[in-house]
Coordinates of C-alpha atoms and ligand atoms in Angstrom, one line a residue:
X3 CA -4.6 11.4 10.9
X4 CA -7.0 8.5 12.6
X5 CA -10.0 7.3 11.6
X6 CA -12.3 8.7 14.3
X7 CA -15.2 5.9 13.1
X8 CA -16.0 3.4 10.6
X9 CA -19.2 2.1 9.0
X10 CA -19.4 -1.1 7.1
X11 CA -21.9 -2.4 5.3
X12 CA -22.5 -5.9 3.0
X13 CA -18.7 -6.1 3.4
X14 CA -17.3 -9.3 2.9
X15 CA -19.2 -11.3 6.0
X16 CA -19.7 -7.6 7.9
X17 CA -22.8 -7.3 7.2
X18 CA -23.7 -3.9 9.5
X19 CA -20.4 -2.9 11.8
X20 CA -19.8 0.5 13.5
X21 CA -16.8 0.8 15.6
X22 CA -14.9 3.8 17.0
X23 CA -11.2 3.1 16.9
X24 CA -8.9 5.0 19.8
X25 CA -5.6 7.0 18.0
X26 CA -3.1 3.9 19.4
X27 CA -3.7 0.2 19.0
X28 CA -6.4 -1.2 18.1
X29 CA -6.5 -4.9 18.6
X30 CA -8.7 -7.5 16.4
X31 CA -9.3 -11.0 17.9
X32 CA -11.1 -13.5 16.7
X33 CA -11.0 -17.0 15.5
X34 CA -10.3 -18.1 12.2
X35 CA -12.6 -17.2 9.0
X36 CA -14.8 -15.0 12.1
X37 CA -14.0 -11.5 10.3
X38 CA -10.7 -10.1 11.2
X39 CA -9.0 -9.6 8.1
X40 CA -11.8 -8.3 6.4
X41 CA -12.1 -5.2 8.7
X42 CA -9.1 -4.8 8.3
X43 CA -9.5 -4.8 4.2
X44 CA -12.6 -2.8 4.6
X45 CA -10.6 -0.2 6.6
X46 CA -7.6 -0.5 3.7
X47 CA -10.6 0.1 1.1
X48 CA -11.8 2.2 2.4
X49 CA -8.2 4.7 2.3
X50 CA -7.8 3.8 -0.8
X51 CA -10.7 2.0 -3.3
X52 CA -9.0 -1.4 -3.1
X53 CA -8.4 -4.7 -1.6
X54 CA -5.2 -5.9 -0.4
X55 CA -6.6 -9.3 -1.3
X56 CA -8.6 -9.3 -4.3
X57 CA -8.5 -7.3 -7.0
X58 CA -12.5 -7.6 -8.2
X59 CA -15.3 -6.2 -6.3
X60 CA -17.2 -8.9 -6.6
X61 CA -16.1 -11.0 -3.8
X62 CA -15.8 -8.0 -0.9
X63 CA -20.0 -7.9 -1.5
X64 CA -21.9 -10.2 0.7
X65 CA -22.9 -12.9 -1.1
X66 CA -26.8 -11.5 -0.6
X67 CA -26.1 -8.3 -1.4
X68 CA -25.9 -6.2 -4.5
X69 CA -23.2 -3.5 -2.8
X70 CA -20.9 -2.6 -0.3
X71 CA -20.8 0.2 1.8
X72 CA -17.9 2.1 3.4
X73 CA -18.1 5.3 5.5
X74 CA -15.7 7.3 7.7
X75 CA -14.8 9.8 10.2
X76 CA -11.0 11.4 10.0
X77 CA -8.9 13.8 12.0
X78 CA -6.7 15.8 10.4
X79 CA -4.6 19.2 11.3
X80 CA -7.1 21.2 9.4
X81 CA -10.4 19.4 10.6
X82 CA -12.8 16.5 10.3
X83 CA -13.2 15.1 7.1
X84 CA -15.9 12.1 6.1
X85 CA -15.6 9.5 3.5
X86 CA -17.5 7.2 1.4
X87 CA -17.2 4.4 -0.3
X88 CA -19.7 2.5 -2.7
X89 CA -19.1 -0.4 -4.8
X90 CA -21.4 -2.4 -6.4
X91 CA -21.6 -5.8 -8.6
X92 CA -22.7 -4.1 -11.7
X93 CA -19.6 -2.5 -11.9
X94 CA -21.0 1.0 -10.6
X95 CA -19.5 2.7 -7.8
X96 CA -19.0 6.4 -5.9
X97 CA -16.9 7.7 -3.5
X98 CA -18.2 10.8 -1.8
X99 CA -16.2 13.2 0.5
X100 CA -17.1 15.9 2.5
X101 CA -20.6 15.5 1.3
X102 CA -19.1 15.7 -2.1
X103 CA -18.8 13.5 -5.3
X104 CA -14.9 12.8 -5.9
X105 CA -13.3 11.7 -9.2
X106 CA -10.4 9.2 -8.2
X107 CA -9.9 7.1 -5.5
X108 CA -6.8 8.6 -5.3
X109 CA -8.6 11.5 -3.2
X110 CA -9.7 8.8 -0.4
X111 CA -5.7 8.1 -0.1
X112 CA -4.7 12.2 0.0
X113 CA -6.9 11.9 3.8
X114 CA -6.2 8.4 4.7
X115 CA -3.2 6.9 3.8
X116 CA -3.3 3.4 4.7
X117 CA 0.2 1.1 5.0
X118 CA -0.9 -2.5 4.8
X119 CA 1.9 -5.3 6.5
X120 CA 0.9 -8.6 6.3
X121 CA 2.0 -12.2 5.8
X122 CA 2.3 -11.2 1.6
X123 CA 4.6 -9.5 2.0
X124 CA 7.5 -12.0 0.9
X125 CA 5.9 -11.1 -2.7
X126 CA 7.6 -7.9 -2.8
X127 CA 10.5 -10.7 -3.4
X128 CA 8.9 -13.3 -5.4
X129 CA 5.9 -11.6 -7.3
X130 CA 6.0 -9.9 -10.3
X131 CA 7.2 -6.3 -11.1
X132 CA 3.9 -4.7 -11.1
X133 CA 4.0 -5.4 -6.8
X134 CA 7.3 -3.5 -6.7
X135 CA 6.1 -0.7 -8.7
X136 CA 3.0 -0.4 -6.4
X137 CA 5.3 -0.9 -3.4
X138 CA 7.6 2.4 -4.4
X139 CA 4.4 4.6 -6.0
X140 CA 3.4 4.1 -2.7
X141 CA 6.0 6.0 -1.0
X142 CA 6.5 8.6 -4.4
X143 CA 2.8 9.4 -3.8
X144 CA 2.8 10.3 -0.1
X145 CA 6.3 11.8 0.6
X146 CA 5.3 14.5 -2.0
X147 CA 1.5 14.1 -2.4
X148 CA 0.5 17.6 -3.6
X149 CA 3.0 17.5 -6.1
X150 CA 3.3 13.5 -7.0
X151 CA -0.7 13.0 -7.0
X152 CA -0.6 15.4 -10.4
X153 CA 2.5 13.7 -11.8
X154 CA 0.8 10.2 -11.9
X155 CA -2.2 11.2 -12.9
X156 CA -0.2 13.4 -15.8
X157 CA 1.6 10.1 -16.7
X158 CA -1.5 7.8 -17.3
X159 CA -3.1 10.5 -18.9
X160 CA 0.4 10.3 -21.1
X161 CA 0.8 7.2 -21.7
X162 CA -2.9 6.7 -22.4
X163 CA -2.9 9.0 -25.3
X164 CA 0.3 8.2 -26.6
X165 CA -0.6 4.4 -26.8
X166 CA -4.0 5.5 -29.0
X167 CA -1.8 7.5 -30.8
X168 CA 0.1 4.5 -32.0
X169 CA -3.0 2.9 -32.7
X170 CA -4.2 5.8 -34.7
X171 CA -3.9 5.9 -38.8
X172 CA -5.4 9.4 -38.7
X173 CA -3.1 10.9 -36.0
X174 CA -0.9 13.6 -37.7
X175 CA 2.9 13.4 -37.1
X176 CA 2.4 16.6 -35.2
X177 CA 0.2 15.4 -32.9
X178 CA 2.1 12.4 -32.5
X179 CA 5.3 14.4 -31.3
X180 CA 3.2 16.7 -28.7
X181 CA 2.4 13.3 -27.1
X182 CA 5.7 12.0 -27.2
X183 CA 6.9 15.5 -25.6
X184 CA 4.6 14.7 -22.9
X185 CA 4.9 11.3 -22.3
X186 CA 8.6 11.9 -22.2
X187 CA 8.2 14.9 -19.8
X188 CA 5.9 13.1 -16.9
X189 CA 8.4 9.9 -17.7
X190 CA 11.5 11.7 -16.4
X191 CA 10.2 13.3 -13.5
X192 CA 8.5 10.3 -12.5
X193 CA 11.8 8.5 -12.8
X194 CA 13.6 10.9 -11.1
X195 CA 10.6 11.0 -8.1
X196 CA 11.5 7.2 -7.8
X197 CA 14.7 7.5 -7.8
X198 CA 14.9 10.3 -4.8
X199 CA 12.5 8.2 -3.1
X200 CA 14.5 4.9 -2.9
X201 CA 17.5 6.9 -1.7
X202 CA 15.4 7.9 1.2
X203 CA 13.6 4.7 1.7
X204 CA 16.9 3.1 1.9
X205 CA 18.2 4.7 4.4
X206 CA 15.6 4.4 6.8
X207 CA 15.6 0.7 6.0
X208 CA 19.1 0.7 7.4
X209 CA 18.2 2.9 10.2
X210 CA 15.6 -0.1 11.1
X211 CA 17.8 -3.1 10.5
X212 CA 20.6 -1.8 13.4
X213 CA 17.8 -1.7 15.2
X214 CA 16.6 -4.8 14.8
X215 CA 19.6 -6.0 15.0
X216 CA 20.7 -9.6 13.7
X217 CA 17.7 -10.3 10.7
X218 CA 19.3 -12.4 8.2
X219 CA 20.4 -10.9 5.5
X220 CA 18.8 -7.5 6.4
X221 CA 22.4 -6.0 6.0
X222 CA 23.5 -7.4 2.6
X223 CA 19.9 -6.4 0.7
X224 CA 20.2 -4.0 -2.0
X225 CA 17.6 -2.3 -4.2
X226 CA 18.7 -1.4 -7.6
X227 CA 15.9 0.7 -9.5
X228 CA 15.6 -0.6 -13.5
X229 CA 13.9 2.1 -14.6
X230 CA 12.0 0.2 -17.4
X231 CA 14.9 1.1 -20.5
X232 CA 18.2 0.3 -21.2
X233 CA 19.7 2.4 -19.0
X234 CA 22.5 3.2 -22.0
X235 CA 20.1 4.8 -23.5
X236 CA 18.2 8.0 -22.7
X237 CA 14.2 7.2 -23.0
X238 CA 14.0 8.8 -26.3
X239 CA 16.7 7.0 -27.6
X240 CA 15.2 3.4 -25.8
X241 CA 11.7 4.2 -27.9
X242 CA 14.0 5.4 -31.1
X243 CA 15.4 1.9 -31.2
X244 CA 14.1 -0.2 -34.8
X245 CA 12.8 -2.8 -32.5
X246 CA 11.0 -1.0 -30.0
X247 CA 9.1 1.0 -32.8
X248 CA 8.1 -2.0 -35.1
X249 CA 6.8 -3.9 -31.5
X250 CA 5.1 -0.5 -30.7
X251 CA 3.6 -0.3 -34.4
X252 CA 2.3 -4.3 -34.1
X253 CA 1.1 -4.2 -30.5
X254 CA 0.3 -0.4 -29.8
X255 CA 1.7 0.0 -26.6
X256 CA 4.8 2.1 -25.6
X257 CA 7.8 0.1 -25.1
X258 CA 9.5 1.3 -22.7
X259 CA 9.3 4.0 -19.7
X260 CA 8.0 4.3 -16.0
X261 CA 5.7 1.5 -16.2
X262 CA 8.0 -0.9 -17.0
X263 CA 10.4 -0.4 -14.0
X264 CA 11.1 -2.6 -11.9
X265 CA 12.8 -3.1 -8.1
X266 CA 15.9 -5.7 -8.1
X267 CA 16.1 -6.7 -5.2
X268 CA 20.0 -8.4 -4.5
X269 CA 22.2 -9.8 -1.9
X270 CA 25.7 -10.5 -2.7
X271 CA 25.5 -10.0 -6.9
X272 CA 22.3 -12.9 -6.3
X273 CA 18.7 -12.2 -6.6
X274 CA 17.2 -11.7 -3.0
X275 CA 14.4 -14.8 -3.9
X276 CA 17.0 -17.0 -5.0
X277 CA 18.7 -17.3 -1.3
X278 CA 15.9 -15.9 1.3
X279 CA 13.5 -18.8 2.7
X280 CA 9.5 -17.4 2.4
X281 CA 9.8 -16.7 6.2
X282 CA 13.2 -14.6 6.0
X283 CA 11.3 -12.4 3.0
X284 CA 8.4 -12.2 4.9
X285 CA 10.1 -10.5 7.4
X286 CA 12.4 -8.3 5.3
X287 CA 9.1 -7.3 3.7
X288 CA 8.2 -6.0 6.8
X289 CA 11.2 -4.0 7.2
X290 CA 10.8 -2.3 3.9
X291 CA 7.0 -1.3 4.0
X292 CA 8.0 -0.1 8.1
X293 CA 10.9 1.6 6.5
X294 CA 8.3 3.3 4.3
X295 CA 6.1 4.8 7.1
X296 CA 9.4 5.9 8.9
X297 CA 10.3 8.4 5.8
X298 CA 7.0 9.5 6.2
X299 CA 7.7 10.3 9.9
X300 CA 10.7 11.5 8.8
X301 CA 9.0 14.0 6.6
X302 CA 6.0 15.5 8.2
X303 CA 4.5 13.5 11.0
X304 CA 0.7 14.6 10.0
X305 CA 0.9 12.7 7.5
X306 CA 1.6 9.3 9.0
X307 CA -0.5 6.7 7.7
X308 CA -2.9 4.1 9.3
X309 CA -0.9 0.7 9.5
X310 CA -2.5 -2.2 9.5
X311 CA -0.9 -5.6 10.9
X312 CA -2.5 -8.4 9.3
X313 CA -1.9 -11.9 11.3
X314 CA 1.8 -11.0 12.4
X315 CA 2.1 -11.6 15.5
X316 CA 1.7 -15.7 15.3
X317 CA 4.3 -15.6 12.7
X318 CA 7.4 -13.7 14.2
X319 CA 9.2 -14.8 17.2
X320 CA 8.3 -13.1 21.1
X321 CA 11.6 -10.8 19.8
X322 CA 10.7 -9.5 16.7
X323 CA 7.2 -9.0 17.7
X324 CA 8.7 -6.7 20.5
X325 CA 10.6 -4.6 18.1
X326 CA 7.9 -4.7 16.0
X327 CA 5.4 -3.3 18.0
X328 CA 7.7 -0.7 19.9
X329 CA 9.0 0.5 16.2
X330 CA 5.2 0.7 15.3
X331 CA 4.5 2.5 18.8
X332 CA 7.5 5.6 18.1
X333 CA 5.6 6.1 15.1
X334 CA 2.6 7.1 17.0
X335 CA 0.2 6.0 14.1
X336 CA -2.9 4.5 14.8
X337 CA -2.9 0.9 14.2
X338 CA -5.2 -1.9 13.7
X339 CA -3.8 -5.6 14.1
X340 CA -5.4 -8.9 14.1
X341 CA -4.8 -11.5 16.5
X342 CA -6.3 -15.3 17.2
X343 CA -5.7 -15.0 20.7
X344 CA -4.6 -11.7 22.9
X345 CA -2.3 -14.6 24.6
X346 CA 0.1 -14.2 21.7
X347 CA 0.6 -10.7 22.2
X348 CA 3.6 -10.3 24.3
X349 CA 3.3 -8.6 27.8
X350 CA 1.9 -4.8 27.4
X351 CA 4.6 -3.5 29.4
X352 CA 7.4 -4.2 26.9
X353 CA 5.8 -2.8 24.4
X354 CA 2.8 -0.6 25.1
X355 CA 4.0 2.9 26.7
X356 CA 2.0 5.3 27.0
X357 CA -0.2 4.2 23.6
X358 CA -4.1 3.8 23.9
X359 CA -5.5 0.4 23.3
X360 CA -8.9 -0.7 22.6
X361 CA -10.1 -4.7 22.1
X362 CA -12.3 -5.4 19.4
X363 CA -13.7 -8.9 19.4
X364 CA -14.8 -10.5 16.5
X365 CA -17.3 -13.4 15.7
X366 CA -19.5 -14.4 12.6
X367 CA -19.0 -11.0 11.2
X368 CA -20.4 -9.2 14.8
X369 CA -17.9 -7.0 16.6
X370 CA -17.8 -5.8 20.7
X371 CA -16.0 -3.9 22.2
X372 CA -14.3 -5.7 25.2
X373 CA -12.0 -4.4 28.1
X374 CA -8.0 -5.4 27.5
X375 CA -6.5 -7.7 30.0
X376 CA -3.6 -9.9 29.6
Ligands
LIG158 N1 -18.4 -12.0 -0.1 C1 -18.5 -12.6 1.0 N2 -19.7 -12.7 1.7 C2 -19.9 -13.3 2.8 N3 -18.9 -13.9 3.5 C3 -17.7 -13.9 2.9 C4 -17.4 -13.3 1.7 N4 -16.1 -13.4 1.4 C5 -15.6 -14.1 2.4 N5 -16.5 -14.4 3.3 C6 -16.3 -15.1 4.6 O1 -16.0 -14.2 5.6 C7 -15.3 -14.8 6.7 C8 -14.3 -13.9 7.2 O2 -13.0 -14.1 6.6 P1 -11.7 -13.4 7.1 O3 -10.6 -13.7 6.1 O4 -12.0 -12.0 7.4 O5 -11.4 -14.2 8.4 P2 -10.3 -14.0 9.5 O6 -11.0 -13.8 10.8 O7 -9.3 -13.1 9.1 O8 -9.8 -15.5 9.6 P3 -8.3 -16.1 9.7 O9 -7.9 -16.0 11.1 O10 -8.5 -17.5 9.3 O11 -7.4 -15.4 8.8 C9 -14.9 -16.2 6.1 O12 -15.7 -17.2 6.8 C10 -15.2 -16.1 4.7 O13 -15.5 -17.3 4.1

């Protein structure tokens, strides 16, 4: 499903862009701090509310603006859809599709589903447990979005009540319990949802690492899912526990559950961040989030998402690069990657095929369209 066009406006230093993207690649050059990543973020905002860099609006505004603007043309199986995105420094914001007011952002990620791989990636190793959780709600989302969209928004609604329930003196211990029925419900399917999923998601990361061939350590990784209890215990019993309700009644959130999971990411019995150097997570990070969009592929291919290759290529050796790009080209995704210098993209014909490709130059925020030559 391709973005057919793109409108940015007061983004970042874009202050008035409009570009038509072909279905293949999609190459940004540019020199540094001219505007490449940020059409790519604007692009990844637009598919889904958010940055991949920031988590406030404030900075993706122009400095001299009061707003951003975002608006865009998609091709799906069942039609042309167009999207919009505003976000502005007083905190307001729309999104608009079809013409029509939407409620989450979620909706801009039903039509385009947007897979971000760039040189952060080696946090899916060293940050926090809230990156990992993203990284497999990701995947639980679109593998099964008609039915996984409703689960999470069932589980924050869950959680949300159940925590103002604990911070309730008037709630009646009837009430309580329905919540806790609830929250209990969404937990376990969610749990179960993740769990599916990283069987699936694992093996297609194997499937990519023989073809890769010899990544370090790309073999010996394993992915345990913690699924945010003491896995001794069922959920009910983890939240029974004298501790956990004496923390819940002094801090009035929930304990345990779903959104305290986490990834553990191993090789050989050793946390993955305690042996791999940034570069070799970097690039294993890569492997999982392609591994993602191949059991999408897997799945239904009209679903594939738009990936986005943020500053790879200087990074990864003339080999990897290859297998990147042909791995990214079997997908048949449309793709948007950034590059200093079309000189560091390997010769077309090992990678290219039959693919479309389009050259977008960038400079101070202004972008042409130029003819691709090596
Ligand atoms: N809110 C903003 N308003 C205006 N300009 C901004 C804003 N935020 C960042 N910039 C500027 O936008 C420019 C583009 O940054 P961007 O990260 O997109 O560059 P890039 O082409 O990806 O560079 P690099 O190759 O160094 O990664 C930078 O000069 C940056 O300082």
């Amino acid at each position: 499903m391709p973005l057919k066009r793109i409108d940015i406006h007061n983004f970042r230093n874009l202050t008035r862009v409009s570009f038509r993207p072909v279905h293949g690649f999609n190459i940004i050059v540019g020199c540094n701090g001219s505007g490449k990543s940020s059409l790519l973020e604007a692009v990844y905002a637009l598919g889904s509310g958010k940055s991949f860099r920031v988590t406030q609006v404030k900075p993706l505004v122009q400095f001299t603006a009061d707003r951003f603007l975002l608006y865009g043309e998609v091709q799906r199986k069942d039609g042309q859809h167009s999207l919009g995105l505003e976000k502005r420094l007083n905190g307001e914001g729309s999104v608009v599709i079809d013409g029509s007011r939407a409620t989450t952002t979620s909706e801009l990620a039903l039509l385009l589903p947007i897979q971000h791989v760039g040189l952060d990636d080696f946090q899916l190793f060293e940050g926090g447990p809230r990156i990992r959780r993203r990284f497999i709600d990701w995947g639980v989302f679109h593998v099964e979005h008609g039915k996984n969209s409703a689960l999470f928004r069932r589980f924050e609604r869950a959680i949300k009540q159940r925590n103002s329930g604990l911070r309730s003196v008037k709630i009646s211990g009837g009430e309580r319990d329905a919540w806790d029925s609830e929250f209990l419900r969404c937990a376990t399917s969610l749990d179960d949802a993740r769990q599916a999923y990283l069987d699936r998601l694992m093996a297609a990361y194997r499937d990519l690492c023989a073809r890769f061939g010899d990544v370090p350590y790309a073999n010996q990784l394993m992915i345990h899912y913690s699924p945010g209890w003491d896995q001794k215990l069922t959920l009910k019993e983890a939240l029974q526990r004298p501790g956990s309700m004496e923390r819940e009644r002094k801090t009035g959130i929930t304990q345990a559950g779903p959104h305290r999971a986490d990834l553990r990411m191993v090789i050989e019995g050793i946390p993955a961040r305690d042996i791999l150097s940034r570069g070799q997570m970097k690039v294993l990070g890569h492997l999982l989030k392609l591994a993602q969009i191949r059991v999408l592929a897997n799945q239904h291919n009209d679903q594939l998402p738009v990936i986005l290759l943020d500053d790879l290529v200087a990074e990864l050796d003339e080999r990897n690069v290859n297998k990147l790009l042909n791995t990214v080209r079997e997908f048949s995704a449309q793709v948007f990657l950034t590059v200093l210098d079309t000189k560091q993209l390997p010769s077309q014909q090992h990678w290219l095929g039959e693919a479309e490709i389009k050259l977008f130059h960038v400079e101070q925020g202004q972008l042409t369209e130029q003819p691709f030559q090596e």
